[in-house]
PDB file of C-alpha atoms in Angstrom:
ATOM      1  CA  MET A  10      85.065  63.955   5.837  1.00 53.00           C
ATOM      2  CA  SER A  11      84.087  60.301   5.559  1.00 66.00           C
ATOM      3  CA  GLU A  12      85.110  58.076   3.368  1.00 87.00           C
ATOM      4  CA  THR A  13      84.360  57.344  -0.363  1.00 94.00           C
ATOM      5  CA  VAL A  14      82.278  53.921  -1.280  1.00 97.00           C
ATOM      6  CA  ILE A  15      82.247  53.158  -4.519  1.00 98.00           C
ATOM      7  CA  GLU A  16      80.270  50.155  -5.855  1.00 97.00           C
ATOM      8  CA  VAL A  17      78.280  47.657  -9.106  1.00 98.00           C
ATOM      9  CA  SER A  18      77.452  44.555  -8.457  1.00 98.00           C
ATOM     10  CA  ILE A  19      78.487  41.293 -11.078  1.00 98.00           C
ATOM     11  CA  VAL A  20      76.470  38.230 -12.179  1.00 98.00           C
ATOM     12  CA  ALA A  21      80.106  36.000 -11.740  1.00 97.00           C
ATOM     13  CA  ALA A  22      80.770  34.163  -8.106  1.00 96.00           C
ATOM     14  CA  PRO A  23      83.886  35.552  -7.206  1.00 97.00           C
ATOM     15  CA  SER A  24      85.649  33.187  -7.822  1.00 95.00           C
ATOM     16  CA  VAL A  25      86.099  34.288 -10.857  1.00 94.00           C
ATOM     17  CA  LEU A  26      86.235  37.884  -9.502  1.00 98.00           C
ATOM     18  CA  TRP A  27      89.166  37.066  -7.319  1.00 98.00           C
ATOM     19  CA  PRO A  28      91.833  36.405  -9.784  1.00 98.00           C
ATOM     20  CA  ALA A  29      91.070  39.510 -12.139  1.00 98.00           C
ATOM     21  CA  LEU A  30      92.112  41.577  -8.904  1.00 98.00           C
ATOM     22  CA  ARG A  31      95.288  40.338  -8.842  1.00 98.00           C
ATOM     23  CA  ASP A  32      96.328  38.395 -12.041  1.00 98.00           C
ATOM     24  CA  PRO A  33      98.155  41.291 -13.637  1.00 98.00           C
ATOM     25  CA  SER A  34      97.188  40.009 -17.486  1.00 97.00           C
ATOM     26  CA  LEU A  35      93.389  40.340 -16.011  1.00 98.00           C
ATOM     27  CA  ILE A  36      93.574  43.794 -14.288  1.00 98.00           C
ATOM     28  CA  ARG A  37      94.623  44.949 -17.480  1.00 98.00           C
ATOM     29  CA  ARG A  38      91.540  44.107 -19.537  1.00 98.00           C
ATOM     30  CA  TRP A  39      89.489  46.127 -17.408  1.00 98.00           C
ATOM     31  CA  PHE A  40      92.007  48.774 -15.318  1.00 98.00           C
ATOM     32  CA  GLY A  41      93.083  51.845 -16.872  1.00 97.00           C
ATOM     33  CA  TRP A  42      93.806  51.287 -21.022  1.00 97.00           C
ATOM     34  CA  GLU A  43      96.071  51.339 -23.007  1.00 96.00           C
ATOM     35  CA  TYR A  44      99.048  52.934 -23.057  1.00 96.00           C
ATOM     36  CA  ASP A  45     103.161  52.448 -22.856  1.00 96.00           C
ATOM     37  CA  GLY A  46     103.181  52.707 -19.459  1.00 97.00           C
ATOM     38  CA  LEU A  47     100.128  50.461 -17.887  1.00 98.00           C
ATOM     39  CA  ASP A  48     101.966  47.944 -17.074  1.00 97.00           C
ATOM     40  CA  ASP A  49     104.479  49.593 -14.614  1.00 97.00           C
ATOM     41  CA  GLU A  50     101.385  51.072 -13.613  1.00 97.00           C
ATOM     42  CA  ILE A  51      99.408  48.030 -12.514  1.00 98.00           C
ATOM     43  CA  ALA A  52     102.648  46.187 -10.614  1.00 97.00           C
ATOM     44  CA  GLN A  53     102.278  49.498  -8.723  1.00 96.00           C
ATOM     45  CA  ILE A  54      99.236  49.255  -7.928  1.00 97.00           C
ATOM     46  CA  TYR A  55      98.547  45.748  -7.036  1.00 97.00           C
ATOM     47  CA  SER A  56     101.786  44.014  -6.202  1.00 94.00           C
ATOM     48  CA  THR A  57     102.010  45.841  -3.016  1.00 94.00           C
ATOM     49  CA  ALA A  58      98.400  45.605  -1.898  1.00 97.00           C
ATOM     50  CA  GLU A  59      97.643  43.738   1.136  1.00 98.00           C
ATOM     51  CA  ALA A  60      96.101  40.491  -0.152  1.00 98.00           C
ATOM     52  CA  ASP A  61      93.224  38.414   1.974  1.00 98.00           C
ATOM     53  CA  PRO A  62      92.063  35.890   0.168  1.00 97.00           C
ATOM     54  CA  GLU A  63      90.686  34.113   2.530  1.00 97.00           C
ATOM     55  CA  ALA A  64      88.083  37.669   2.855  1.00 97.00           C
ATOM     56  CA  LEU A  65      88.788  38.640  -0.306  1.00 98.00           C
ATOM     57  CA  THR A  66      89.793  41.612   0.077  1.00 98.00           C
ATOM     58  CA  LEU A  67      92.457  43.887  -1.110  1.00 98.00           C
ATOM     59  CA  LYS A  68      94.337  46.843   0.736  1.00 98.00           C
ATOM     60  CA  LEU A  69      96.235  49.319  -1.332  1.00 97.00           C
ATOM     61  CA  GLY A  70      98.919  51.378  -0.556  1.00 95.00           C
ATOM     62  CA  ASN A  71      96.417  54.281  -0.537  1.00 93.00           C
ATOM     63  CA  GLY A  72      94.788  53.300   1.815  1.00 95.00           C
ATOM     64  CA  ASP A  73      91.668  51.561  -1.016  1.00 97.00           C
ATOM     65  CA  ARG A  74      89.841  48.297  -0.183  1.00 98.00           C
ATOM     66  CA  PHE A  75      88.053  46.160  -2.701  1.00 98.00           C
ATOM     67  CA  SER A  76      85.734  43.784  -0.687  1.00 98.00           C
ATOM     68  CA  LEU A  77      84.551  40.785  -2.656  1.00 98.00           C
ATOM     69  CA  LEU A  78      81.018  40.546  -1.193  1.00 97.00           C
ATOM     70  CA  GLU A  79      78.040  37.285  -2.421  1.00 96.00           C
ATOM     71  CA  GLN A  80      74.627  38.671  -3.104  1.00 93.00           C
ATOM     72  CA  ASP A  81      71.622  36.634  -4.015  1.00 91.00           C
ATOM     73  CA  GLY A  82      74.126  34.788  -7.412  1.00 91.00           C
ATOM     74  CA  LYS A  83      76.580  38.142  -7.682  1.00 97.00           C
ATOM     75  CA  THR A  84      79.174  39.625  -7.056  1.00 98.00           C
ATOM     76  CA  VAL A  85      79.232  43.387  -5.295  1.00 98.00           C
ATOM     77  CA  VAL A  86      83.263  44.209  -5.907  1.00 98.00           C
ATOM     78  CA  ARG A  87      82.976  47.109  -3.559  1.00 98.00           C
ATOM     79  CA  ILE A  88      85.904  49.534  -2.829  1.00 98.00           C
ATOM     80  CA  ASP A  89      86.280  52.019   0.526  1.00 97.00           C
ATOM     81  CA  ARG A  90      88.170  55.015   0.112  1.00 96.00           C
ATOM     82  CA  PRO A  91      89.873  57.140   3.062  1.00 94.00           C
ATOM     83  CA  ALA A  92      88.060  60.525   3.667  1.00 91.00           C
ATOM     84  CA  LYS A  93      89.394  63.400   1.116  1.00 89.00           C
ATOM     85  CA  SER A  94      92.084  65.007   2.693  1.00 86.00           C
ATOM     86  CA  ALA A  95      92.393  69.064   2.044  1.00 80.00           C
ATOM     87  CA  ASP A  96      95.719  68.576   0.078  1.00 79.00           C
ATOM     88  CA  ASP A  97      94.565  66.066  -1.619  1.00 82.00           C
ATOM     89  CA  ASP A  98      93.508  67.418  -5.679  1.00 78.00           C
ATOM     90  CA  TRP A  99      93.643  64.340  -7.051  1.00 84.00           C
ATOM     91  CA  TYR A 100      90.319  62.584  -4.723  1.00 91.00           C
ATOM     92  CA  ASP A 101      87.699  64.083  -7.219  1.00 91.00           C
ATOM     93  CA  ASP A 102      89.072  62.440  -9.894  1.00 91.00           C
ATOM     94  CA  ILE A 103      90.651  58.558  -8.696  1.00 94.00           C
ATOM     95  CA  THR A 104      87.244  58.276  -7.345  1.00 95.00           C
ATOM     96  CA  GLU A 105      85.731  59.053 -10.637  1.00 95.00           C
ATOM     97  CA  GLY A 106      88.448  56.591 -12.186  1.00 96.00           C
ATOM     98  CA  TRP A 107      87.027  53.940 -10.372  1.00 97.00           C
ATOM     99  CA  THR A 108      83.938  53.954 -10.238  1.00 97.00           C
ATOM    100  CA  THR A 109      84.390  53.914 -14.557  1.00 98.00           C
ATOM    101  CA  PHE A 110      87.030  50.650 -14.093  1.00 98.00           C
ATOM    102  CA  LEU A 111      84.978  49.313 -12.142  1.00 98.00           C
ATOM    103  CA  HIS A 112      81.584  49.512 -14.785  1.00 98.00           C
ATOM    104  CA  LEU A 113      84.976  47.742 -17.204  1.00 98.00           C
ATOM    105  CA  LEU A 114      85.127  45.345 -15.653  1.00 98.00           C
ATOM    106  CA  ARG A 115      81.343  44.665 -14.902  1.00 98.00           C
ATOM    107  CA  PHE A 116      81.100  44.545 -18.225  1.00 98.00           C
ATOM    108  CA  ALA A 117      84.397  43.026 -19.446  1.00 98.00           C
ATOM    109  CA  VAL A 118      82.841  39.760 -17.349  1.00 98.00           C
ATOM    110  CA  GLU A 119      79.466  40.388 -18.625  1.00 98.00           C
ATOM    111  CA  HIS A 120      79.555  40.320 -22.178  1.00 98.00           C
ATOM    112  CA  HIS A 121      83.314  39.319 -23.051  1.00 98.00           C
ATOM    113  CA  GLY A 122      84.252  36.417 -20.601  1.00 97.00           C
ATOM    114  CA  LEU A 123      86.824  39.068 -19.287  1.00 97.00           C
ATOM    115  CA  ALA A 124      88.738  39.058 -22.615  1.00 98.00           C
ATOM    116  CA  GLU A 125      91.057  41.247 -24.394  1.00 97.00           C
ATOM    117  CA  ARG A 126      90.219  45.218 -25.249  1.00 98.00           C
ATOM    118  CA  ARG A 127      91.295  47.726 -27.361  1.00 98.00           C
ATOM    119  CA  THR A 128      91.138  51.235 -25.519  1.00 98.00           C
ATOM    120  CA  ILE A 129      90.607  54.767 -26.962  1.00 98.00           C
ATOM    121  CA  TYR A 130      91.718  57.427 -23.916  1.00 97.00           C
ATOM    122  CA  LEU A 131      90.311  61.228 -24.686  1.00 96.00           C
ATOM    123  CA  ASP A 132      90.170  63.938 -22.072  1.00 94.00           C
ATOM    124  CA  GLY A 133      90.543  67.907 -21.868  1.00 91.00           C
ATOM    125  CA  LEU A 134      89.075  71.027 -20.523  1.00 89.00           C
ATOM    126  CA  LEU A 135      85.054  71.633 -21.215  1.00 90.00           C
ATOM    127  CA  LEU A 136      84.535  75.457 -22.139  1.00 86.00           C
ATOM    128  CA  PRO A 137      82.376  78.055 -20.208  1.00 88.00           C
ATOM    129  CA  GLY A 138      78.842  76.682 -20.651  1.00 87.00           C
ATOM    130  CA  GLU A 139      79.822  73.003 -22.042  1.00 89.00           C
ATOM    131  CA  ASN A 140      79.360  69.777 -20.690  1.00 90.00           C
ATOM    132  CA  ALA A 141      79.672  65.947 -21.575  1.00 91.00           C
ATOM    133  CA  ALA A 142      76.778  65.335 -23.358  1.00 90.00           C
ATOM    134  CA  THR A 143      77.116  69.526 -26.105  1.00 91.00           C
ATOM    135  CA  VAL A 144      80.263  68.202 -26.206  1.00 93.00           C
ATOM    136  CA  LEU A 145      79.665  64.904 -27.778  1.00 94.00           C
ATOM    137  CA  GLY A 146      75.648  65.478 -29.129  1.00 91.00           C
ATOM    138  CA  LEU A 147      73.912  64.040 -27.002  1.00 92.00           C
ATOM    139  CA  THR A 148      71.833  66.526 -25.347  1.00 87.00           C
ATOM    140  CA  GLU A 149      68.369  64.461 -26.942  1.00 85.00           C
ATOM    141  CA  ILE A 150      69.502  61.223 -25.237  1.00 87.00           C
ATOM    142  CA  GLU A 151      67.261  60.323 -22.224  1.00 87.00           C
ATOM    143  CA  LEU A 152      70.323  58.816 -19.985  1.00 91.00           C
ATOM    144  CA  GLU A 153      68.592  56.269 -18.067  1.00 94.00           C
ATOM    145  CA  ALA A 154      70.302  52.857 -17.748  1.00 94.00           C
ATOM    146  CA  GLY A 155      69.695  50.442 -18.946  1.00 95.00           C
ATOM    147  CA  SER A 156      67.307  52.884 -21.662  1.00 96.00           C
ATOM    148  CA  ARG A 157      68.037  52.440 -25.906  1.00 96.00           C
ATOM    149  CA  TYR A 158      69.522  54.821 -28.027  1.00 95.00           C
ATOM    150  CA  ALA A 159      70.267  56.072 -31.765  1.00 95.00           C
ATOM    151  CA  ALA A 160      72.449  58.987 -31.868  1.00 94.00           C
ATOM    152  CA  THR A 161      75.212  60.719 -33.864  1.00 95.00           C
ATOM    153  CA  ILE A 162      77.994  61.229 -31.946  1.00 94.00           C
ATOM    154  CA  ALA A 163      80.486  64.407 -31.837  1.00 90.00           C
ATOM    155  CA  PRO A 164      82.691  62.659 -33.708  1.00 93.00           C
ATOM    156  CA  GLY A 165      80.606  61.697 -36.527  1.00 93.00           C
ATOM    157  CA  ASP A 166      79.347  57.784 -35.922  1.00 94.00           C
ATOM    158  CA  TYR A 167      75.921  56.669 -35.452  1.00 96.00           C
ATOM    159  CA  PHE A 168      75.766  54.534 -32.220  1.00 96.00           C
ATOM    160  CA  GLU A 169      73.758  52.397 -31.308  1.00 97.00           C
ATOM    161  CA  GLY A 170      72.943  50.300 -28.249  1.00 97.00           C
ATOM    162  CA  VAL A 171      72.282  50.317 -23.871  1.00 97.00           C
ATOM    163  CA  VAL A 172      72.414  53.541 -21.870  1.00 97.00           C
ATOM    164  CA  ASP A 173      75.043  50.909 -19.917  1.00 98.00           C
ATOM    165  CA  TYR A 174      75.170  52.846 -15.768  1.00 97.00           C
ATOM    166  CA  VAL A 175      74.581  56.801 -14.849  1.00 97.00           C
ATOM    167  CA  THR A 176      76.061  58.284 -11.409  1.00 96.00           C
ATOM    168  CA  ASP A 177      76.015  61.690 -11.019  1.00 93.00           C
ATOM    169  CA  HIS A 178      79.467  62.826 -12.468  1.00 93.00           C
ATOM    170  CA  GLN A 179      79.197  59.949 -15.283  1.00 95.00           C
ATOM    171  CA  PHE A 180      77.483  57.773 -18.213  1.00 96.00           C
ATOM    172  CA  GLY A 181      78.162  54.688 -19.760  1.00 97.00           C
ATOM    173  CA  LEU A 182      76.443  53.702 -23.237  1.00 98.00           C
ATOM    174  CA  THR A 183      77.299  50.441 -25.142  1.00 98.00           C
ATOM    175  CA  VAL A 184      78.469  50.146 -28.847  1.00 98.00           C
ATOM    176  CA  GLU A 185      76.359  47.653 -30.492  1.00 98.00           C
ATOM    177  CA  ASP A 186      79.116  47.519 -33.976  1.00 96.00           C
ATOM    178  CA  LEU A 187      82.544  47.747 -31.223  1.00 97.00           C
ATOM    179  CA  GLY A 188      82.244  43.823 -30.323  1.00 97.00           C
ATOM    180  CA  PRO A 189      79.357  45.412 -28.342  1.00 98.00           C
ATOM    181  CA  GLY A 190      82.175  47.972 -26.955  1.00 98.00           C
ATOM    182  CA  LEU A 191      81.588  50.724 -23.860  1.00 98.00           C
ATOM    183  CA  LEU A 192      82.094  54.371 -24.309  1.00 98.00           C
ATOM    184  CA  SER A 193      82.689  55.640 -20.098  1.00 98.00           C
ATOM    185  CA  VAL A 194      82.050  59.914 -20.385  1.00 97.00           C
ATOM    186  CA  ALA A 195      83.311  60.978 -17.158  1.00 95.00           C
ATOM    187  CA  THR A 196      82.867  64.836 -15.634  1.00 90.00           C
ATOM    188  CA  GLN A 197      86.124  66.404 -13.889  1.00 87.00           C
ATOM    189  CA  SER A 198      85.830  68.237 -11.320  1.00 83.00           C
ATOM    190  CA  VAL A 199      86.244  72.215 -11.691  1.00 81.00           C
ATOM    191  CA  THR A 200      89.774  73.124  -9.914  1.00 81.00           C
ATOM    192  CA  PRO A 201      92.483  76.379 -10.384  1.00 79.00           C
ATOM    193  CA  GLN A 202      93.957  74.233 -13.580  1.00 82.00           C
ATOM    194  CA  ARG A 203      90.578  73.084 -14.575  1.00 86.00           C
ATOM    195  CA  PRO A 204      88.838  76.590 -13.903  1.00 86.00           C
ATOM    196  CA  ASP A 205      85.654  74.894 -16.164  1.00 85.00           C
ATOM    197  CA  GLY A 206      85.881  71.406 -14.941  1.00 87.00           C
ATOM    198  CA  GLY A 207      87.001  68.757 -17.679  1.00 90.00           C
ATOM    199  CA  MET A 208      85.935  66.228 -19.399  1.00 94.00           C
ATOM    200  CA  SER A 209      87.647  62.584 -20.167  1.00 95.00           C
ATOM    201  CA  ILE A 210      86.149  60.192 -22.832  1.00 97.00           C
ATOM    202  CA  LEU A 211      86.963  56.143 -23.052  1.00 98.00           C
ATOM    203  CA  LEU A 212      85.997  53.974 -25.734  1.00 98.00           C
ATOM    204  CA  THR A 213      86.018  50.051 -25.342  1.00 98.00           C
ATOM    205  CA  THR A 214      86.045  47.726 -27.582  1.00 98.00           C
ATOM    206  CA  TYR A 215      86.041  44.512 -28.542  1.00 98.00           C
ATOM    207  CA  ASP A 216      86.522  42.063 -31.564  1.00 97.00           C
ATOM    208  CA  LEU A 217      87.973  44.685 -34.287  1.00 97.00           C
ATOM    209  CA  SER A 218      90.221  44.036 -37.237  1.00 97.00           C
ATOM    210  CA  ASP A 219      93.666  46.181 -37.133  1.00 98.00           C
ATOM    211  CA  ASP A 220      92.392  48.163 -38.969  1.00 98.00           C
ATOM    212  CA  GLU A 221      89.078  48.802 -38.068  1.00 97.00           C
ATOM    213  CA  PHE A 222      90.645  49.637 -34.192  1.00 98.00           C
ATOM    214  CA  ASP A 223      92.751  52.130 -36.592  1.00 97.00           C
ATOM    215  CA  GLU A 224      90.383  54.002 -38.449  1.00 97.00           C
ATOM    216  CA  ILE A 225      88.204  54.109 -35.757  1.00 97.00           C
ATOM    217  CA  LYS A 226      90.919  55.768 -32.960  1.00 97.00           C
ATOM    218  CA  HIS A 227      92.176  58.203 -35.326  1.00 97.00           C
ATOM    219  CA  HIS A 228      88.813  59.864 -36.443  1.00 96.00           C
ATOM    220  CA  TRP A 229      88.197  59.882 -32.740  1.00 97.00           C
ATOM    221  CA  SER A 230      91.758  60.965 -31.714  1.00 96.00           C
ATOM    222  CA  SER A 231      91.837  63.205 -34.936  1.00 95.00           C
ATOM    223  CA  TRP A 232      87.907  65.380 -34.141  1.00 95.00           C
ATOM    224  CA  TRP A 233      89.281  65.779 -29.844  1.00 94.00           C
ATOM    225  CA  GLU A 234      92.883  67.165 -31.621  1.00 92.00           C
ATOM    226  CA  GLY A 235      90.842  69.429 -33.577  1.00 88.00           C
ATOM    227  CA  ARG A 236      88.712  70.155 -30.858  1.00 79.00           C
ATOM    228  CA  ARG A 237      91.224  71.313 -28.443  1.00 69.00           C
ATOM    229  CA  GLN A 238      92.158  73.810 -30.952  1.00 66.00           C
ATOM    230  CA  GLU A 239      89.727  74.526 -31.691  1.00 64.00           C
ATOM    231  CA  GLY A 240      88.913  76.159 -27.941  1.00 56.00           C
TER     232      GLY A 240
END
């Protein structure tokens, strides 16, 4: 089986993006989501990485390799992943995670200069016949990168923005009222533990007050917990 390649093109110089792969305080502004162990996770993954500042490459302990490639005034951030082994049950989930995080890096750099963010993360099983779009009530939206949308998302929030990106297994929507923020939605593959597959939601917000963020987090978390109880 061949290796997996994930890449995004970012309107920024390599000199701007390299620190975002090396400085833990900057890595946490695009990698993962906020939880008590995020800083420890970043230290575990990035502190032992093999870095080549001249070649602008970074090889992680699991074999994943970052490269920064300057191209037409932009920088392509590329991850080369080793081929999937027969016993690696988490390979596809990690690939989708990297896909989300690279798009978050691009969004954070291009829209917010890699400013501080706050995130809400939800994940769980899909039920028979469900997909990410039906769960969120987005079946009427044309998921084509660059197109505008306006919709009431399943928790009851009216969002407007642009379809930021679309891949085979996920999509991202900008949300104007959240900074702008980014709603990243990924489908998780079918496994024995997920007979109908799963989905994850990562809502990234900027420039909200504590009260505004807490209200949105409570609203989305309550909706998701209620959905899980119904399922």
